[in-house]
Every structure is written in structure tokens, then in C-alpha cells.
PDB file of C-alpha atoms in Angstrom:
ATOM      1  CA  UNK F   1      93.955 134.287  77.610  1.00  0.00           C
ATOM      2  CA  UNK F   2      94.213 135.770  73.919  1.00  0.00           C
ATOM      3  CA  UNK F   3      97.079 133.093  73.576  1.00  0.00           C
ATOM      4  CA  UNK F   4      95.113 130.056  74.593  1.00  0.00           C
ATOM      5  CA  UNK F   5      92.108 130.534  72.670  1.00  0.00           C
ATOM      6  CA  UNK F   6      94.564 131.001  69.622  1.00  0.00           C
ATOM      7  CA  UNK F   7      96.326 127.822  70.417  1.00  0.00           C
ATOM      8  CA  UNK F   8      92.596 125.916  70.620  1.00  0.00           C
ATOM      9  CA  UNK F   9      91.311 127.199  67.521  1.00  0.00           C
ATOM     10  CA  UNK F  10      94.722 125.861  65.727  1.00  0.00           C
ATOM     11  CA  UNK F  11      94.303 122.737  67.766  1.00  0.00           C
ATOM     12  CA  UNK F  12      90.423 121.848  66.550  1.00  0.00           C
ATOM     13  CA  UNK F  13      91.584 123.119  62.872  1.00  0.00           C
ATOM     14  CA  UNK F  14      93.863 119.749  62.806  1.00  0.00           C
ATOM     15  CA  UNK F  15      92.955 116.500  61.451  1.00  0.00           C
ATOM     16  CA  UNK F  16      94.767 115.379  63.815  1.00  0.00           C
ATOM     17  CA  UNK F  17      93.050 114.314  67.282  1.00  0.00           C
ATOM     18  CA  UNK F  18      95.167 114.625  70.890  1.00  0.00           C
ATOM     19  CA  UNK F  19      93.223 112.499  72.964  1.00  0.00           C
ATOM     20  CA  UNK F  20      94.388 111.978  77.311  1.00  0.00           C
ATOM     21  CA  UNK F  21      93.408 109.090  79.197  1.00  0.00           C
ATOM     22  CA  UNK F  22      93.077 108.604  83.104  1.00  0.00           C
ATOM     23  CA  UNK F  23      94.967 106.405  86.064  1.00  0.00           C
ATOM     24  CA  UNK F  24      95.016 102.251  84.990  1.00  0.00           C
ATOM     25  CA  UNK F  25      95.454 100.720  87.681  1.00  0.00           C
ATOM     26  CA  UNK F  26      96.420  97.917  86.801  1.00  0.00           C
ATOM     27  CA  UNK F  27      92.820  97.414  84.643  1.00  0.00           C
ATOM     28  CA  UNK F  28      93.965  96.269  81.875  1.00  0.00           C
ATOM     29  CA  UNK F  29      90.278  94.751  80.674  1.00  0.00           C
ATOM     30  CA  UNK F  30      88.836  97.946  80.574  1.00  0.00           C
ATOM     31  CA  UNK F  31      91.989  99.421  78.904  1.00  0.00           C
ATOM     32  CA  UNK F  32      92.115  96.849  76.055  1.00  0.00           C
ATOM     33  CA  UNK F  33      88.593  97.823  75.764  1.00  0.00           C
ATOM     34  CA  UNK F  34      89.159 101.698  75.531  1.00  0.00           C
ATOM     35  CA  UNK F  35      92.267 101.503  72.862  1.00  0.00           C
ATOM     36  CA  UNK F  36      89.866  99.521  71.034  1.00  0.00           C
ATOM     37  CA  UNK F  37      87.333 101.723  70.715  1.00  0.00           C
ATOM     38  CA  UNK F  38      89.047 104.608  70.389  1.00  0.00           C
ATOM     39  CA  UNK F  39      90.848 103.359  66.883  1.00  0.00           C
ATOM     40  CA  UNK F  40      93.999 104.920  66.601  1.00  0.00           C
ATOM     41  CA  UNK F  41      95.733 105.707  63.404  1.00  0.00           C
ATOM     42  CA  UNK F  42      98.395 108.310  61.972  1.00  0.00           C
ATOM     43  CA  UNK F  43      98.598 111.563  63.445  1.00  0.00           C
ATOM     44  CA  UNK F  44      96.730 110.765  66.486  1.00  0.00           C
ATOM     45  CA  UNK F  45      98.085 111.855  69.778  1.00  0.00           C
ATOM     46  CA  UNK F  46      97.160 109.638  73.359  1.00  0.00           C
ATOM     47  CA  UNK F  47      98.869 111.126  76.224  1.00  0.00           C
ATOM     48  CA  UNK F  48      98.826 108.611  79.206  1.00  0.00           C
ATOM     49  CA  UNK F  49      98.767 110.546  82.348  1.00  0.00           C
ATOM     50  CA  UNK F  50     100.297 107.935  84.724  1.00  0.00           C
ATOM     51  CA  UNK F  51      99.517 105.405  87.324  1.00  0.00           C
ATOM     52  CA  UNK F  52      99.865 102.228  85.141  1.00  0.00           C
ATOM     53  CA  UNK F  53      99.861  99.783  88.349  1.00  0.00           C
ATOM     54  CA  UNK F  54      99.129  99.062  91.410  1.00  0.00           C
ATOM     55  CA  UNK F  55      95.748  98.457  93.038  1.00  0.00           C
ATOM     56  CA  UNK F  56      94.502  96.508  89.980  1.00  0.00           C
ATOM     57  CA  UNK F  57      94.720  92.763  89.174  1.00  0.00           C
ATOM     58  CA  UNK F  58      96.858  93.073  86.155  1.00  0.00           C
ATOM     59  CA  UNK F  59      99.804  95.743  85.840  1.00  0.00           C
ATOM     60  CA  UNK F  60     102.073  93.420  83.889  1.00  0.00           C
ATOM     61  CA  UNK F  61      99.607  93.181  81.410  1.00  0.00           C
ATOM     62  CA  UNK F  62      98.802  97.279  81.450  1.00  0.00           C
ATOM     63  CA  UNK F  63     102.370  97.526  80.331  1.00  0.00           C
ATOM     64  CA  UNK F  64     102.329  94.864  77.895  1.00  0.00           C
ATOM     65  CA  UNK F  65      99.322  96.882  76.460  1.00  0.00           C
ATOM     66  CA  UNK F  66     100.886  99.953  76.659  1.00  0.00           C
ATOM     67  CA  UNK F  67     104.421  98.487  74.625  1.00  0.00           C
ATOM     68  CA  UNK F  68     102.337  97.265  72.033  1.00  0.00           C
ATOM     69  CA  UNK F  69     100.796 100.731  71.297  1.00  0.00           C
ATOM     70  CA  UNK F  70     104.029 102.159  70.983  1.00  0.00           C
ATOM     71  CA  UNK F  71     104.481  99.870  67.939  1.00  0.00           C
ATOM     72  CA  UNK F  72     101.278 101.482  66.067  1.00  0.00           C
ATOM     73  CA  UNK F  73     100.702 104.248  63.837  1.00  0.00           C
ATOM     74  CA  UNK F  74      99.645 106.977  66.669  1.00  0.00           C
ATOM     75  CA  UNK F  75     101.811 109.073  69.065  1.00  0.00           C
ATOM     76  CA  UNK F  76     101.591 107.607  72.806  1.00  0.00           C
ATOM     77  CA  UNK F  77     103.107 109.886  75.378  1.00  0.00           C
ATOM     78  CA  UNK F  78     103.603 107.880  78.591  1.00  0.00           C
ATOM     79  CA  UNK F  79     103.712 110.113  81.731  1.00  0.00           C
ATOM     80  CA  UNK F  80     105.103 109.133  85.375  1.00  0.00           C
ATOM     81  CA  UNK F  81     102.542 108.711  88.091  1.00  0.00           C
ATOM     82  CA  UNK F  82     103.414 108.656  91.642  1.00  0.00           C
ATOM     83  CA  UNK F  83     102.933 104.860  91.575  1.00  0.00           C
ATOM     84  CA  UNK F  84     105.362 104.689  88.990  1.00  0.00           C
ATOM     85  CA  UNK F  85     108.256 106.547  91.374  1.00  0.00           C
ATOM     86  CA  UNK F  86     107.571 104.759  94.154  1.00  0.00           C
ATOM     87  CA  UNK F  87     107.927 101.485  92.357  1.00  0.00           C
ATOM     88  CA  UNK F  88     111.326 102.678  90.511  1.00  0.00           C
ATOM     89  CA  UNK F  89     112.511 103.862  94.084  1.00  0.00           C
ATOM     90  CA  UNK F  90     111.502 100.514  95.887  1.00  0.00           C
ATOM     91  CA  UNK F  91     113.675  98.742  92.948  1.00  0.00           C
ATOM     92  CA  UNK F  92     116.891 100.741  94.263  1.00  0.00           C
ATOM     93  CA  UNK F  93     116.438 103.333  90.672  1.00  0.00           C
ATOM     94  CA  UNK F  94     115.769 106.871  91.115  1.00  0.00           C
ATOM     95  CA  UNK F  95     112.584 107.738  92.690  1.00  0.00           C
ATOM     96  CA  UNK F  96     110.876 108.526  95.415  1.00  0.00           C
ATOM     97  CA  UNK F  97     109.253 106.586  98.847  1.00  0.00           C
ATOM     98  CA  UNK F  98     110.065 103.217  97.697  1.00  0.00           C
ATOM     99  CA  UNK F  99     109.340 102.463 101.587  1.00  0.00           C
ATOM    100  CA  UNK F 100     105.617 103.099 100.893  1.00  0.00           C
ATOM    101  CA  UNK F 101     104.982 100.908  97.719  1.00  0.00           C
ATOM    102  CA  UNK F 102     103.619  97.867  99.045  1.00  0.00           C
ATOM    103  CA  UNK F 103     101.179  99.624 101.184  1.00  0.00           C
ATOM    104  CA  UNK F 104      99.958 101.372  98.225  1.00  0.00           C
ATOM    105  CA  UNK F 105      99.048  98.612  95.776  1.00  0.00           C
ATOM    106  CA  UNK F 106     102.130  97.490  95.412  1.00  0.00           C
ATOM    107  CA  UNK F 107     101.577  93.616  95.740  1.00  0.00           C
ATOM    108  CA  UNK F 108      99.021  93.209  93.412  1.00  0.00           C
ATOM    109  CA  UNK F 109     101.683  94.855  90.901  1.00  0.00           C
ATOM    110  CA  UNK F 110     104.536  92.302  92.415  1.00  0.00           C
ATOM    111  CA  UNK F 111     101.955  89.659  92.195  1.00  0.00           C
ATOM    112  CA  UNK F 112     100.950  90.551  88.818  1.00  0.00           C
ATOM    113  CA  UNK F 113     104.924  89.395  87.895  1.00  0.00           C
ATOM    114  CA  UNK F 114     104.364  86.294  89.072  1.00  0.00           C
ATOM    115  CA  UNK F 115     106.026  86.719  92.392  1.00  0.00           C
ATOM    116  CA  UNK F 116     104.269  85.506  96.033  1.00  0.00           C
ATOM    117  CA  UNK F 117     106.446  87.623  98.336  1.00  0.00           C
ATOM    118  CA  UNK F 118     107.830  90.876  98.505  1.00  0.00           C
ATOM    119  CA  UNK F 119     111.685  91.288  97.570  1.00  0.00           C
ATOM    120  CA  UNK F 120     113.053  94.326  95.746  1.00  0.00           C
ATOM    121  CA  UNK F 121     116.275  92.131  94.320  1.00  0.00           C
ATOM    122  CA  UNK F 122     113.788  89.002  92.881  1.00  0.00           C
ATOM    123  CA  UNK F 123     111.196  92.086  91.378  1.00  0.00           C
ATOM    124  CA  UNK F 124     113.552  93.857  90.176  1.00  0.00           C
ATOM    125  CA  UNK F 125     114.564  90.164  88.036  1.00  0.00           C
ATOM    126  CA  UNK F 126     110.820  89.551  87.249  1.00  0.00           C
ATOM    127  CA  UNK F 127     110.336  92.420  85.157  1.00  0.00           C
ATOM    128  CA  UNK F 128     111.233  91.581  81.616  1.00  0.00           C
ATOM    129  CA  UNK F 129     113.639  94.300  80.532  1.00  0.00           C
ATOM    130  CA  UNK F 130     111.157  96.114  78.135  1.00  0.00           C
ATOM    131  CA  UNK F 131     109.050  96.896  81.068  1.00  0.00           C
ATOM    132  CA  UNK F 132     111.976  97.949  83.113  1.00  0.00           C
ATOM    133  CA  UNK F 133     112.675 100.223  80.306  1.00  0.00           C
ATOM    134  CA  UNK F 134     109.157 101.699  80.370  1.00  0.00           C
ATOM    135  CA  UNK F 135     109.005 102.952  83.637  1.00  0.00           C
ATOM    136  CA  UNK F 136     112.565 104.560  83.625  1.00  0.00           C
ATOM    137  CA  UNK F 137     111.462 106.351  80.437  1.00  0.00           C
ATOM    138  CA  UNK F 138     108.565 107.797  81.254  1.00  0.00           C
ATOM    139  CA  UNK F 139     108.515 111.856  81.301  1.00  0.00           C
ATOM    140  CA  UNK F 140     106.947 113.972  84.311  1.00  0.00           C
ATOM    141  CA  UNK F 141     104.865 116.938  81.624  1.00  0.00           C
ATOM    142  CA  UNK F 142     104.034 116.973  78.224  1.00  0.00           C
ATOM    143  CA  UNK F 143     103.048 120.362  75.969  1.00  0.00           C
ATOM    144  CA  UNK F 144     100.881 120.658  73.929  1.00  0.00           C
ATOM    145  CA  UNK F 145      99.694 124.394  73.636  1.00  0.00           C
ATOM    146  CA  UNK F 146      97.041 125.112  75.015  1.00  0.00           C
ATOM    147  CA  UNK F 147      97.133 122.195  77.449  1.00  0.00           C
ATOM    148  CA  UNK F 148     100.105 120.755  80.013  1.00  0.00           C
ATOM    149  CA  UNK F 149      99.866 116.924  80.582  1.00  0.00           C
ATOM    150  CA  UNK F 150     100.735 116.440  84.001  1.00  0.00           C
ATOM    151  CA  UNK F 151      99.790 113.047  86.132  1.00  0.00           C
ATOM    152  CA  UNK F 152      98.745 115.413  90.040  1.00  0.00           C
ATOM    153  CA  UNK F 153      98.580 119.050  89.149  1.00  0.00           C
ATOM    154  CA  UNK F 154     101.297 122.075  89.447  1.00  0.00           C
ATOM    155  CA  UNK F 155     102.285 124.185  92.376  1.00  0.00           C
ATOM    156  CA  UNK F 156      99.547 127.428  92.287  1.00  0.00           C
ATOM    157  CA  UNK F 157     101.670 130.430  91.863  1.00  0.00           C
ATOM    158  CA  UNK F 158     104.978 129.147  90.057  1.00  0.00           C
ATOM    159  CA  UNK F 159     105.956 129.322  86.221  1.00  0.00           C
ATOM    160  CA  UNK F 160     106.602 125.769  84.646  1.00  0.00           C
ATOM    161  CA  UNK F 161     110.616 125.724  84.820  1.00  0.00           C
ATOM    162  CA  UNK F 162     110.322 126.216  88.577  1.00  0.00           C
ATOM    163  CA  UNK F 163     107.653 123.256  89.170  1.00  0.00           C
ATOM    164  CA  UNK F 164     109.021 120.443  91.033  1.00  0.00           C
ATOM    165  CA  UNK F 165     108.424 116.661  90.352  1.00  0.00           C
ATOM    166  CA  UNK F 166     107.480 116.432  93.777  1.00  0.00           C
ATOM    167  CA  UNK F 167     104.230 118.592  92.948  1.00  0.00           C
ATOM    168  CA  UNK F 168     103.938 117.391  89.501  1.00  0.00           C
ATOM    169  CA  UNK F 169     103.437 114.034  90.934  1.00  0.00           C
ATOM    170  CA  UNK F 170     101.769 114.517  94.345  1.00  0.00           C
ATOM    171  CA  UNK F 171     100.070 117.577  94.864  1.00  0.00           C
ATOM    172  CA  UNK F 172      96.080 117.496  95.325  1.00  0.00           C
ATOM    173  CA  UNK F 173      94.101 120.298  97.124  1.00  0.00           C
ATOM    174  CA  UNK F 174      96.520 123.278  96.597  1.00  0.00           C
ATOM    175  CA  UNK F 175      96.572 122.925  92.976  1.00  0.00           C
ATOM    176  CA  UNK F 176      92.478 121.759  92.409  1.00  0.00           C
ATOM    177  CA  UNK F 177      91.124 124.511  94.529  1.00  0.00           C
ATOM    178  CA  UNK F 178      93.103 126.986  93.280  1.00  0.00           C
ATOM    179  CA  UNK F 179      93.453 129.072  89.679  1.00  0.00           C
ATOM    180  CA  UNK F 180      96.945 128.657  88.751  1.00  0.00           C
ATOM    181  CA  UNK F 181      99.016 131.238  86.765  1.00  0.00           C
ATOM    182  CA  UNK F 182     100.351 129.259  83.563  1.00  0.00           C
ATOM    183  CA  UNK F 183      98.892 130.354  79.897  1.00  0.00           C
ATOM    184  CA  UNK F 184      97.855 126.612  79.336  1.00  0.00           C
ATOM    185  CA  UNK F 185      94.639 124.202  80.275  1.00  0.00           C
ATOM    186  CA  UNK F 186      96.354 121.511  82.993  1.00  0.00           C
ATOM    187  CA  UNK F 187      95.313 118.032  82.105  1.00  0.00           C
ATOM    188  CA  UNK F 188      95.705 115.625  84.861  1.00  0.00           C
ATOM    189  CA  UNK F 189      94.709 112.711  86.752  1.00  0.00           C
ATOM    190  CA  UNK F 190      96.064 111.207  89.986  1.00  0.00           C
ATOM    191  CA  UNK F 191      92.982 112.444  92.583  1.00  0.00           C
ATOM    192  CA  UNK F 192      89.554 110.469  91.572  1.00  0.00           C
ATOM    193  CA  UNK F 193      86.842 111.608  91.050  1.00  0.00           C
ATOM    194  CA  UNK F 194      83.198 110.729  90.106  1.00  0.00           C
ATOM    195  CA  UNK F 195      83.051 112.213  86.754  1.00  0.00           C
ATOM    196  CA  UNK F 196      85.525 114.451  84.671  1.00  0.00           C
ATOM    197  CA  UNK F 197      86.629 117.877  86.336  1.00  0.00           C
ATOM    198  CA  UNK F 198      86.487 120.362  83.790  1.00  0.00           C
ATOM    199  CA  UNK F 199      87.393 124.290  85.734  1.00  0.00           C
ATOM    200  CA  UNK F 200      88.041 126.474  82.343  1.00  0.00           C
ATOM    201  CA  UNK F 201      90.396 127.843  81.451  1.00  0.00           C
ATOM    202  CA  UNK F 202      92.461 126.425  83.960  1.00  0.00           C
ATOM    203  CA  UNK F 203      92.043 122.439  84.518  1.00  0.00           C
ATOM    204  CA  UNK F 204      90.497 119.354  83.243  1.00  0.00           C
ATOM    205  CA  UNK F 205      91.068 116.362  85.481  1.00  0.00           C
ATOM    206  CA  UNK F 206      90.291 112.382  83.796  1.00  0.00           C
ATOM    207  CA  UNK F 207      91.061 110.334  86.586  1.00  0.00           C
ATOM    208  CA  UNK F 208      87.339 108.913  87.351  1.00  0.00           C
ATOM    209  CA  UNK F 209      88.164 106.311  89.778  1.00  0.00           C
ATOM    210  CA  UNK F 210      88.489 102.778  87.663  1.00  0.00           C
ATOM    211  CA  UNK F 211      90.371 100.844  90.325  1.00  0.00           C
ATOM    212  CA  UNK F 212      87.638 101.867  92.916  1.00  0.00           C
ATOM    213  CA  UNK F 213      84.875 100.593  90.792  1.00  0.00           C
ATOM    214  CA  UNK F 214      84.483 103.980  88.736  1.00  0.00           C
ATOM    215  CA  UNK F 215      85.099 104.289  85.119  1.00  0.00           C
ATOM    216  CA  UNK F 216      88.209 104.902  82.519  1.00  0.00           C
ATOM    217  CA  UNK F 217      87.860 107.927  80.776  1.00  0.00           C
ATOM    218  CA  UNK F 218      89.632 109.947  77.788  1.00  0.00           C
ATOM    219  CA  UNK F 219      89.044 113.202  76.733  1.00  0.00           C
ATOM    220  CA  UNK F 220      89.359 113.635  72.961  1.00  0.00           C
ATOM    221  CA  UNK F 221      90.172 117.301  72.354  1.00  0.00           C
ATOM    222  CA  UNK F 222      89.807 118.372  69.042  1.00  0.00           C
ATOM    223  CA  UNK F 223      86.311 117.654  68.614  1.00  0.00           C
ATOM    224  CA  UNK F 224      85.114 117.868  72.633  1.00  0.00           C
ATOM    225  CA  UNK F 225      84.028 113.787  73.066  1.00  0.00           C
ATOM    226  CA  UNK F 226      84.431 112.050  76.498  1.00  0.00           C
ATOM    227  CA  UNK F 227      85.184 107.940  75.966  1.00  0.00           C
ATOM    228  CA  UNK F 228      84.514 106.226  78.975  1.00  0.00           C
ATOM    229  CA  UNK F 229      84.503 102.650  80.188  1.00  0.00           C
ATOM    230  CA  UNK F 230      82.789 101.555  83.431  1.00  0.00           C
ATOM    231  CA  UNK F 231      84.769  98.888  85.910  1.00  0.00           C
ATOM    232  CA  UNK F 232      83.741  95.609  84.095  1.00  0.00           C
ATOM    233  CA  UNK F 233      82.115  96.695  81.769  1.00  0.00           C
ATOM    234  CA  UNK F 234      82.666  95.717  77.821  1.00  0.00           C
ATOM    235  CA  UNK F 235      81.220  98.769  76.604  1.00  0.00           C
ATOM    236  CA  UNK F 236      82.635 102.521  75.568  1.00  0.00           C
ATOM    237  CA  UNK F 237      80.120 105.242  76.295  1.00  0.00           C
ATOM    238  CA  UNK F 238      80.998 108.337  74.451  1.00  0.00           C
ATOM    239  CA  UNK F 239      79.585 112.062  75.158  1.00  0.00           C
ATOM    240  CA  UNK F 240      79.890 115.636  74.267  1.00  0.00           C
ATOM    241  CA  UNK F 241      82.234 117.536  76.889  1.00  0.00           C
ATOM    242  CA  UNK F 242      84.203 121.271  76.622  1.00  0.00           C
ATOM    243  CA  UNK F 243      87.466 121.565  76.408  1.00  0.00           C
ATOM    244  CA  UNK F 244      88.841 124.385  75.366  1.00  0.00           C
TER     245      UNK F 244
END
């Protein structure tokens, strides 16, 4: 514990803010809304904790959002979601139950391409080869002491090195009801929820249900403020919340 509250105290010394944001979707509205009111510049850290598409009207144009951030002055870290796997899998790329994409939001993401039937050969076409490129690059964890970005959680009992993507990307009850053993605060999203899950020292959870009519939310963490951004709505709510 002596270790983590070290690493905090060097993390809220920076001028640098490390900010994570929840599951997409496939909102892109209330995204475009969020980035803007979270004004980004140098130094700045936004770790993206997967689950860009499907379910939502408009994945193409989640990615499209998320490509142009790349180009700007802060550091975007762009982790896999399970929706992410499943859709590299049901293109014939690495990944995972491809077979169960279309039943899970899938076709709005396909339809979001500008296709009207399901073919993994023609979507594979429709995606222009930036987005492609996107989704075979993103990363399953990202450290940054005294948090681990994860998009579902970690196995309860095992070190980091010995964590497998399936958990990383899946796992719900086992890891949420359950202290876990690593020396960092696990940052996820993945299971929804009606407001941010904050269990210190051990988890904070930012997936708040947007898709379902909830809200986007993003945890800024070196000065403790909670952005959020309600299903249609135009407007970014901000609040006090503890971190670390």
C-alpha cells in the first residue's frame, strides 16, 4: 500500500492530467461532446478503455473521432474491448468469437459502414484502412503507477504477467466482487453501471451505461473531477470524485 500512495502523490504533483473514459458505443454525439469539453493539450494523458462500437448508431464515426485525436497535442491510449475482438475475429484477424458479433451489436457497427447485410469479406472492404489499422493496434493494459487500464477487470488472485486476455477482456463478477492482489488501482469499464464504481484501493470502474440510455463518463485523476455526459444530452456535468 506504501507504494501506491507514493505513486499518487507523484501522480497529483504533475501538471500533467491522466484522464480514462468509459465504453462508446458507437455514441459518437456524446463523445464529440466530451473531447470537447474536456480540452486537451500537451502532456495530457486519455486512456480509452475499449468498446468503440457496436450497439450505437455511429461506430464509423467513433473511430473517425478517435483518429483525429491521435493527431493532437495529448497522449490517447486506445485499449481493446471485447467488442473490438469479436469484430477483428468475425473479419478472419486474430480474435476471439467472431460467431457472436452480430448478435452483440454488431449490425449497427456493419451498418454504420454503409453496408445492408452481413458479410465478413464485403466488411472487411468497407472499412477504410486507417480504421482497420485501429482496431488491430489497439493494446489489452496500460500502466500507469498507481493505476492498470484494463477494458473488464483481472483474474482475482494472479500477478499481471500471468493475466490472460481472455479475463482482461471478459471477466465481470469474479474480479468486481473480489479484492485483487496487484499493487495498483484497476481502471476499467466493460460491465455498466449506474454511476462510477469507485472500491479503494483496489478498483474504479467508468463504464456508466451510455448505449443503454446512461451517461459517458471520465475520471480525471490528478485533481479527482468526474466529466460526464448524459445519452443526448449537449451538456458536460463535472463533479468532485476520489481517486486515489
Amino acid at each position: 500500500m506504501a507504494t501506491r500512495k507514493h505513486a499518487a502523490s507523484e501522480q497529483r504533483s504533475s501538471d500533467h492530467r491522466l484522464f480514462a473514459i468509459g465504453d462508446v458505443h458507437g455514441c459518437a454525439d456524446e463523445l464529440a461532446v466530451m473531447l470537447k469539453a474536456l480540452e486537451l493539450r500537451a502532456g495530457d494523458t486519455i486512456v480509452f478503455v475499449g468498446d468503440y462500437i457496436d450497439r450505437g448508431p455511429d461506430a464509423r464515426g467513433v473511430v473517425e473521432l478517435v483518429l483525429e485525436l491521435q493527431k493532437g497535442a495529448a497522449t490517447a491510449v486506445f485499449l481493446k474491448g471485447n467488442h473490438e475482438d469479436m469484430l477483428l475475429s468475425y473479419l478472419g484477424l486474430p480474435g476471439h468469437y467472431g460467431e457472436s458479433f452480430l448478435f452483440n451489436g454488431g449490425m449497427q457497427t456493419i451498418a454504420s459502414y454503409g453496408l445492408k447485410r452481413a458479410d465478413p469479406a464485403e466488411a472487411c472492404a468497407a472499412l477504410p484502412a486507417p480504421h482497420l489499422e485501429f482496431f488491430r493496434s489497439l493494446t489489452n493494459n496500460y500502466q500507469r503507477p498507481p493505476y492498470l487500464f484494463v477494458h473488464a477487470g483481472v483474474r482475482p488472485g494472479l500477478p499481471l504477467e500471468d493475466q490472460e486476455a481472455e479475463d482482461l477482456l471478459w471477466i465481470r463478477h469474479e474480479f468486481i466482487f473480489s479484492p485483487h492482489q496487484l499493487d495498483a488501482t484497476v481502471v476499467f469499464g466493460h460491465t455498466p453501471m449506474r454511476t462510477v464504481m469507485t472500491d479503494l484501493p483496489y478498483k474504479i470502474g467508468v463504464d456508466t451505461g451510455l448505449v443503454y440510455g446512461g451517461s459517458l463518463s471520465c475520471v480525471e485523476f490528478s485533481e479527482g473531477v468526474l466529466y460526464q455526459v448524459g445519452r443526448g444530452s449537449r451538456a458536460v456535468k463535472k463533479s468532485a470524485i476520489k481517486v486515489i
